[in-house]
Amino acid sequence: MRTYLFILTLTFVAATNGQQTAKLFPEPNNITTSVDSSYNINKIVDILLALVKVELNSKDLDRLDLPDFQEDFKKKVGPIRVKGYFKGWSGWTKSLTSLRRTGDAIVNENGGKISLEIPLGFADLQFGYQYQAKLRRVASTSGHVTATVGSNAVRLQATAVLSTTECSASVDSIQLTDLGNIKVKATGLGPLNFLLDKIATWVTKRMHSKIEDAVQNGLKKAIDKAGLKFNCF
């Protein structure tokens, strides 16, 4: 197997608030590693993820707005089924900067093309909404919904194209493949408490594209700003 040398330059400068902020430049302060195992790829991925977090914070993407929505439902009350609706607005999801690698990167080589598949996830992911719910002629409630997502998975696929003179890397796709073990809390539901499980389903289907877009944007920006360079041997 050929060995490829990935060179990533990382410099830290003091920010105005006294904390350190990651800045990357194509200068000699290199972190260099040969890429002939998942272990070495993992180290590079972890560095890039740290940069992604910087990007997400700088663009205020740690917390995202979620779209307003309305869902209709029916509930059996005695011998009849009664119609109702649930409206959600001022929605948000947060803690996207808790993104982390959850397993080893999978590396496949085909000629001068290296494909990477990297399992990721969020250590902490939450969402919330203001809501109004009504079961016609039975109950009408309003309040706040908050929830924690206990399990989640993000699959990142990337490609490195290698030639004898120059190499490049690109993000092919990012997919939020799982949102599960969701614990929902709501104020004011009262007799409509049976909606808790439905609320989790209604909200999560609206979170996928928002989170995928934010992470993909952060990753691409981080790779560009990192000045990720490849020397081919």
Short mmCIF file of C-alpha atoms in Angstrom, two decimals:
data_model
loop_
_atom_site.label_atom_id
_atom_site.label_comp_id
_atom_site.label_asym_id
_atom_site.label_seq_id
_atom_site.Cartn_x
_atom_site.Cartn_y
_atom_site.Cartn_z
CA MET A 1 0.00 0.00 0.00
CA ARG A 2 1.22 3.48 -0.83
CA THR A 3 1.69 5.97 1.99
CA TYR A 4 0.25 9.45 1.67
CA LEU A 5 1.54 12.35 3.70
CA PHE A 6 -1.14 14.72 4.95
CA ILE A 7 0.19 18.09 6.13
CA LEU A 8 -2.08 20.24 8.25
CA THR A 9 -0.92 23.59 9.59
CA LEU A 10 -2.37 24.72 12.90
CA THR A 11 -1.59 27.97 14.71
CA PHE A 12 -3.30 29.38 17.79
CA VAL A 13 -3.66 33.11 18.36
CA ALA A 14 -5.11 34.95 21.34
CA ALA A 15 -8.65 36.20 20.87
CA THR A 16 -9.88 39.51 22.27
CA ASN A 17 -11.71 37.74 25.09
CA GLY A 18 -8.49 36.16 26.31
CA GLN A 19 -9.35 32.70 24.99
CA GLN A 20 -7.47 30.95 22.25
CA THR A 21 -8.98 30.70 18.79
CA ALA A 22 -7.83 28.27 16.13
CA LYS A 23 -6.39 29.87 13.01
CA LEU A 24 -4.85 27.92 10.18
CA PHE A 25 -2.27 29.08 7.67
CA PRO A 26 0.01 27.33 5.16
CA GLU A 27 3.09 27.92 7.29
CA PRO A 28 5.87 25.58 8.54
CA ASN A 29 4.25 24.79 11.93
CA ASN A 30 2.97 21.50 10.56
CA ILE A 31 1.24 18.54 12.07
CA THR A 32 2.37 15.73 9.80
CA THR A 33 1.22 12.15 9.73
CA SER A 34 1.39 9.28 7.26
CA VAL A 35 -2.02 7.97 6.35
CA ASP A 36 -1.80 4.20 6.25
CA SER A 37 -4.30 3.36 8.98
CA SER A 38 -7.65 4.46 10.39
CA TYR A 39 -5.81 5.56 13.52
CA ASN A 40 -3.86 8.25 11.66
CA ILE A 41 -6.92 9.35 9.68
CA ASN A 42 -8.79 9.62 12.97
CA LYS A 43 -6.27 12.13 14.30
CA ILE A 44 -6.74 14.35 11.26
CA VAL A 45 -10.53 14.06 11.51
CA ASP A 46 -10.42 15.09 15.17
CA ILE A 47 -8.38 18.18 14.30
CA LEU A 48 -10.83 19.12 11.56
CA LEU A 49 -13.78 18.63 13.91
CA ALA A 50 -12.19 21.09 16.32
CA LEU A 51 -12.08 23.58 13.45
CA VAL A 52 -15.68 22.83 12.55
CA LYS A 53 -16.69 23.83 16.07
CA VAL A 54 -14.83 27.13 15.68
CA GLU A 55 -16.66 27.72 12.37
CA LEU A 56 -20.06 26.86 13.80
CA ASN A 57 -19.51 29.24 16.70
CA SER A 58 -18.22 32.04 14.48
CA LYS A 59 -21.32 31.78 12.27
CA ASP A 60 -23.70 31.45 15.24
CA LEU A 61 -24.66 27.97 14.03
CA ASP A 62 -24.45 26.24 17.40
CA ARG A 63 -28.13 27.10 17.76
CA LEU A 64 -30.48 26.96 14.75
CA ASP A 65 -34.01 28.17 14.23
CA LEU A 66 -36.55 25.50 13.31
CA PRO A 67 -39.55 26.21 11.06
CA ASP A 68 -43.05 26.90 12.37
CA PHE A 69 -45.49 24.08 11.74
CA GLN A 70 -48.99 22.79 12.30
CA GLU A 71 -50.01 19.14 12.55
CA ASP A 72 -53.57 17.82 12.67
CA PHE A 73 -54.51 14.75 14.69
CA LYS A 74 -57.52 12.76 15.85
CA LYS A 75 -58.30 11.35 19.28
CA LYS A 76 -61.01 8.89 20.20
CA VAL A 77 -63.25 10.36 22.89
CA GLY A 78 -65.90 7.88 23.89
CA PRO A 79 -67.55 6.51 20.74
CA ILE A 80 -66.34 9.28 18.41
CA ARG A 81 -63.03 10.51 16.99
CA VAL A 82 -62.40 14.18 17.65
CA LYS A 83 -60.16 16.36 15.47
CA GLY A 84 -57.40 18.49 16.91
CA TYR A 85 -54.31 20.42 15.92
CA PHE A 86 -50.87 21.25 17.29
CA LYS A 87 -49.08 24.47 16.30
CA GLY A 88 -45.38 25.04 16.98
CA TRP A 89 -43.42 28.28 16.56
CA SER A 90 -40.18 29.97 17.69
CA GLY A 91 -38.48 26.58 17.40
CA TRP A 92 -34.77 25.96 17.97
CA THR A 93 -32.19 23.20 18.15
CA LYS A 94 -28.83 23.67 19.84
CA SER A 95 -25.44 22.22 20.82
CA LEU A 96 -24.26 21.48 17.28
CA THR A 97 -20.73 22.23 18.48
CA SER A 98 -20.87 19.00 20.49
CA LEU A 99 -20.19 17.14 17.20
CA ARG A 100 -17.63 14.37 17.70
CA ARG A 101 -16.25 11.26 16.01
CA THR A 102 -17.99 8.14 17.32
CA GLY A 103 -15.89 5.44 15.65
CA ASP A 104 -12.95 4.73 13.36
CA ALA A 105 -12.86 6.22 9.89
CA ILE A 106 -13.23 3.70 7.07
CA VAL A 107 -10.65 4.20 4.31
CA ASN A 108 -10.98 2.75 0.80
CA GLU A 109 -8.44 3.31 -2.00
CA ASN A 110 -9.14 2.98 -5.71
CA GLY A 111 -6.23 4.11 -7.86
CA GLY A 112 -5.55 7.73 -7.02
CA LYS A 113 -8.86 8.18 -5.23
CA ILE A 114 -9.31 7.66 -1.50
CA SER A 115 -12.84 7.45 -0.09
CA LEU A 116 -13.47 8.13 3.59
CA GLU A 117 -16.54 7.28 5.64
CA ILE A 118 -16.52 8.79 9.11
CA PRO A 119 -19.09 8.09 11.85
CA LEU A 120 -20.03 11.19 13.82
CA GLY A 121 -22.58 12.19 16.43
CA PHE A 122 -23.58 14.95 18.83
CA ALA A 123 -22.71 14.51 22.49
CA ASP A 124 -25.57 16.86 23.37
CA LEU A 125 -28.52 17.74 21.14
CA GLN A 126 -31.66 19.57 22.25
CA PHE A 127 -34.68 21.26 20.72
CA GLY A 128 -37.61 23.38 21.83
CA TYR A 129 -40.80 25.11 20.65
CA GLN A 130 -43.57 27.32 21.87
CA TYR A 131 -46.88 25.64 21.12
CA GLN A 132 -50.64 25.73 21.11
CA ALA A 133 -52.68 22.52 21.03
CA LYS A 134 -56.42 22.08 20.73
CA LEU A 135 -58.73 19.07 20.78
CA ARG A 136 -62.00 20.50 19.53
CA ARG A 137 -64.72 20.82 22.20
CA VAL A 138 -62.48 19.00 24.70
CA ALA A 139 -59.36 21.01 25.59
CA SER A 140 -57.13 23.87 24.48
CA THR A 141 -53.62 24.33 25.89
CA SER A 142 -50.41 26.27 25.25
CA GLY A 143 -46.90 26.38 26.65
CA HIS A 144 -43.32 25.36 25.91
CA VAL A 145 -41.88 22.08 24.67
CA THR A 146 -38.23 21.13 25.27
CA ALA A 147 -36.51 17.84 24.51
CA THR A 148 -33.15 16.08 24.63
CA VAL A 149 -32.06 13.67 21.90
CA GLY A 150 -30.51 10.65 23.59
CA SER A 151 -29.08 8.95 20.49
CA ASN A 152 -28.08 10.30 17.10
CA ALA A 153 -25.75 9.46 14.23
CA VAL A 154 -24.20 11.50 11.43
CA ARG A 155 -22.46 9.86 8.48
CA LEU A 156 -19.79 11.87 6.69
CA GLN A 157 -18.44 10.77 3.32
CA ALA A 158 -15.41 12.51 1.83
CA THR A 159 -13.02 11.96 -1.06
CA ALA A 160 -9.32 12.70 -1.54
CA VAL A 161 -8.13 12.76 -5.16
CA LEU A 162 -4.39 12.23 -5.50
CA SER A 163 -2.01 12.95 -8.38
CA THR A 164 1.77 13.13 -8.65
CA THR A 165 1.80 16.90 -8.19
CA GLU A 166 -1.24 18.02 -6.29
CA CYS A 167 -4.05 16.53 -4.23
CA SER A 168 -7.42 17.74 -3.02
CA ALA A 169 -10.12 16.80 -0.54
CA SER A 170 -13.87 17.33 -0.72
CA VAL A 171 -16.93 16.60 1.41
CA ASP A 172 -19.30 14.41 -0.62
CA SER A 173 -22.23 14.10 1.75
CA ILE A 174 -23.36 14.48 5.34
CA GLN A 175 -26.42 12.58 6.51
CA LEU A 176 -28.17 12.71 9.85
CA THR A 177 -29.10 9.02 9.93
CA ASP A 178 -30.61 8.68 13.39
CA LEU A 179 -32.48 10.73 15.97
CA GLY A 180 -33.76 8.56 18.79
CA ASN A 181 -34.36 8.08 22.50
CA ILE A 182 -36.00 11.51 22.64
CA LYS A 183 -37.25 12.71 26.01
CA VAL A 184 -39.88 15.43 25.67
CA LYS A 185 -41.06 17.79 28.40
CA ALA A 186 -43.95 20.20 27.95
CA THR A 187 -45.60 22.80 30.13
CA GLY A 188 -49.37 23.13 30.12
CA LEU A 189 -50.36 20.05 28.09
CA GLY A 190 -52.69 18.75 30.78
CA PRO A 191 -55.32 16.48 29.20
CA LEU A 192 -53.41 16.54 25.90
CA ASN A 193 -50.37 14.87 27.44
CA PHE A 194 -50.83 11.96 25.01
CA LEU A 195 -49.30 14.23 22.34
CA LEU A 196 -45.76 13.98 23.76
CA ASP A 197 -44.66 11.10 21.51
CA LYS A 198 -46.27 12.71 18.48
CA ILE A 199 -44.46 15.98 19.17
CA ALA A 200 -41.09 14.21 19.06
CA THR A 201 -41.94 12.75 15.64
CA TRP A 202 -43.26 16.03 14.24
CA VAL A 203 -40.20 18.02 15.30
CA THR A 204 -37.43 15.56 14.40
CA LYS A 205 -38.54 15.27 10.79
CA ARG A 206 -38.01 19.03 10.52
CA MET A 207 -34.58 18.94 12.18
CA HIS A 208 -32.79 16.69 9.68
CA SER A 209 -32.15 19.11 6.82
CA LYS A 210 -31.41 22.05 9.13
CA ILE A 211 -28.73 20.16 11.05
CA GLU A 212 -27.24 18.52 7.93
CA ASP A 213 -26.91 21.89 6.18
CA ALA A 214 -25.27 23.55 9.20
CA VAL A 215 -22.73 20.76 9.74
CA GLN A 216 -21.91 20.53 6.04
CA ASN A 217 -21.42 24.29 5.84
CA GLY A 218 -19.19 24.24 8.92
CA LEU A 219 -17.12 21.33 7.62
CA LYS A 220 -16.53 22.84 4.20
CA LYS A 221 -15.59 26.20 5.67
CA ALA A 222 -13.24 24.53 8.15
CA ILE A 223 -11.48 22.53 5.42
CA ASP A 224 -11.09 25.67 3.30
CA LYS A 225 -9.75 27.75 6.19
CA ALA A 226 -7.51 24.95 7.39
CA GLY A 227 -5.55 25.04 4.17
CA LEU A 228 -5.51 21.24 4.20
CA LYS A 229 -2.65 20.21 1.90
CA PHE A 230 -1.57 16.85 0.59
CA ASN A 231 1.94 15.86 -0.48
CA CYS A 232 1.77 12.73 -2.65
CA PHE A 233 4.41 10.02 -2.49
#
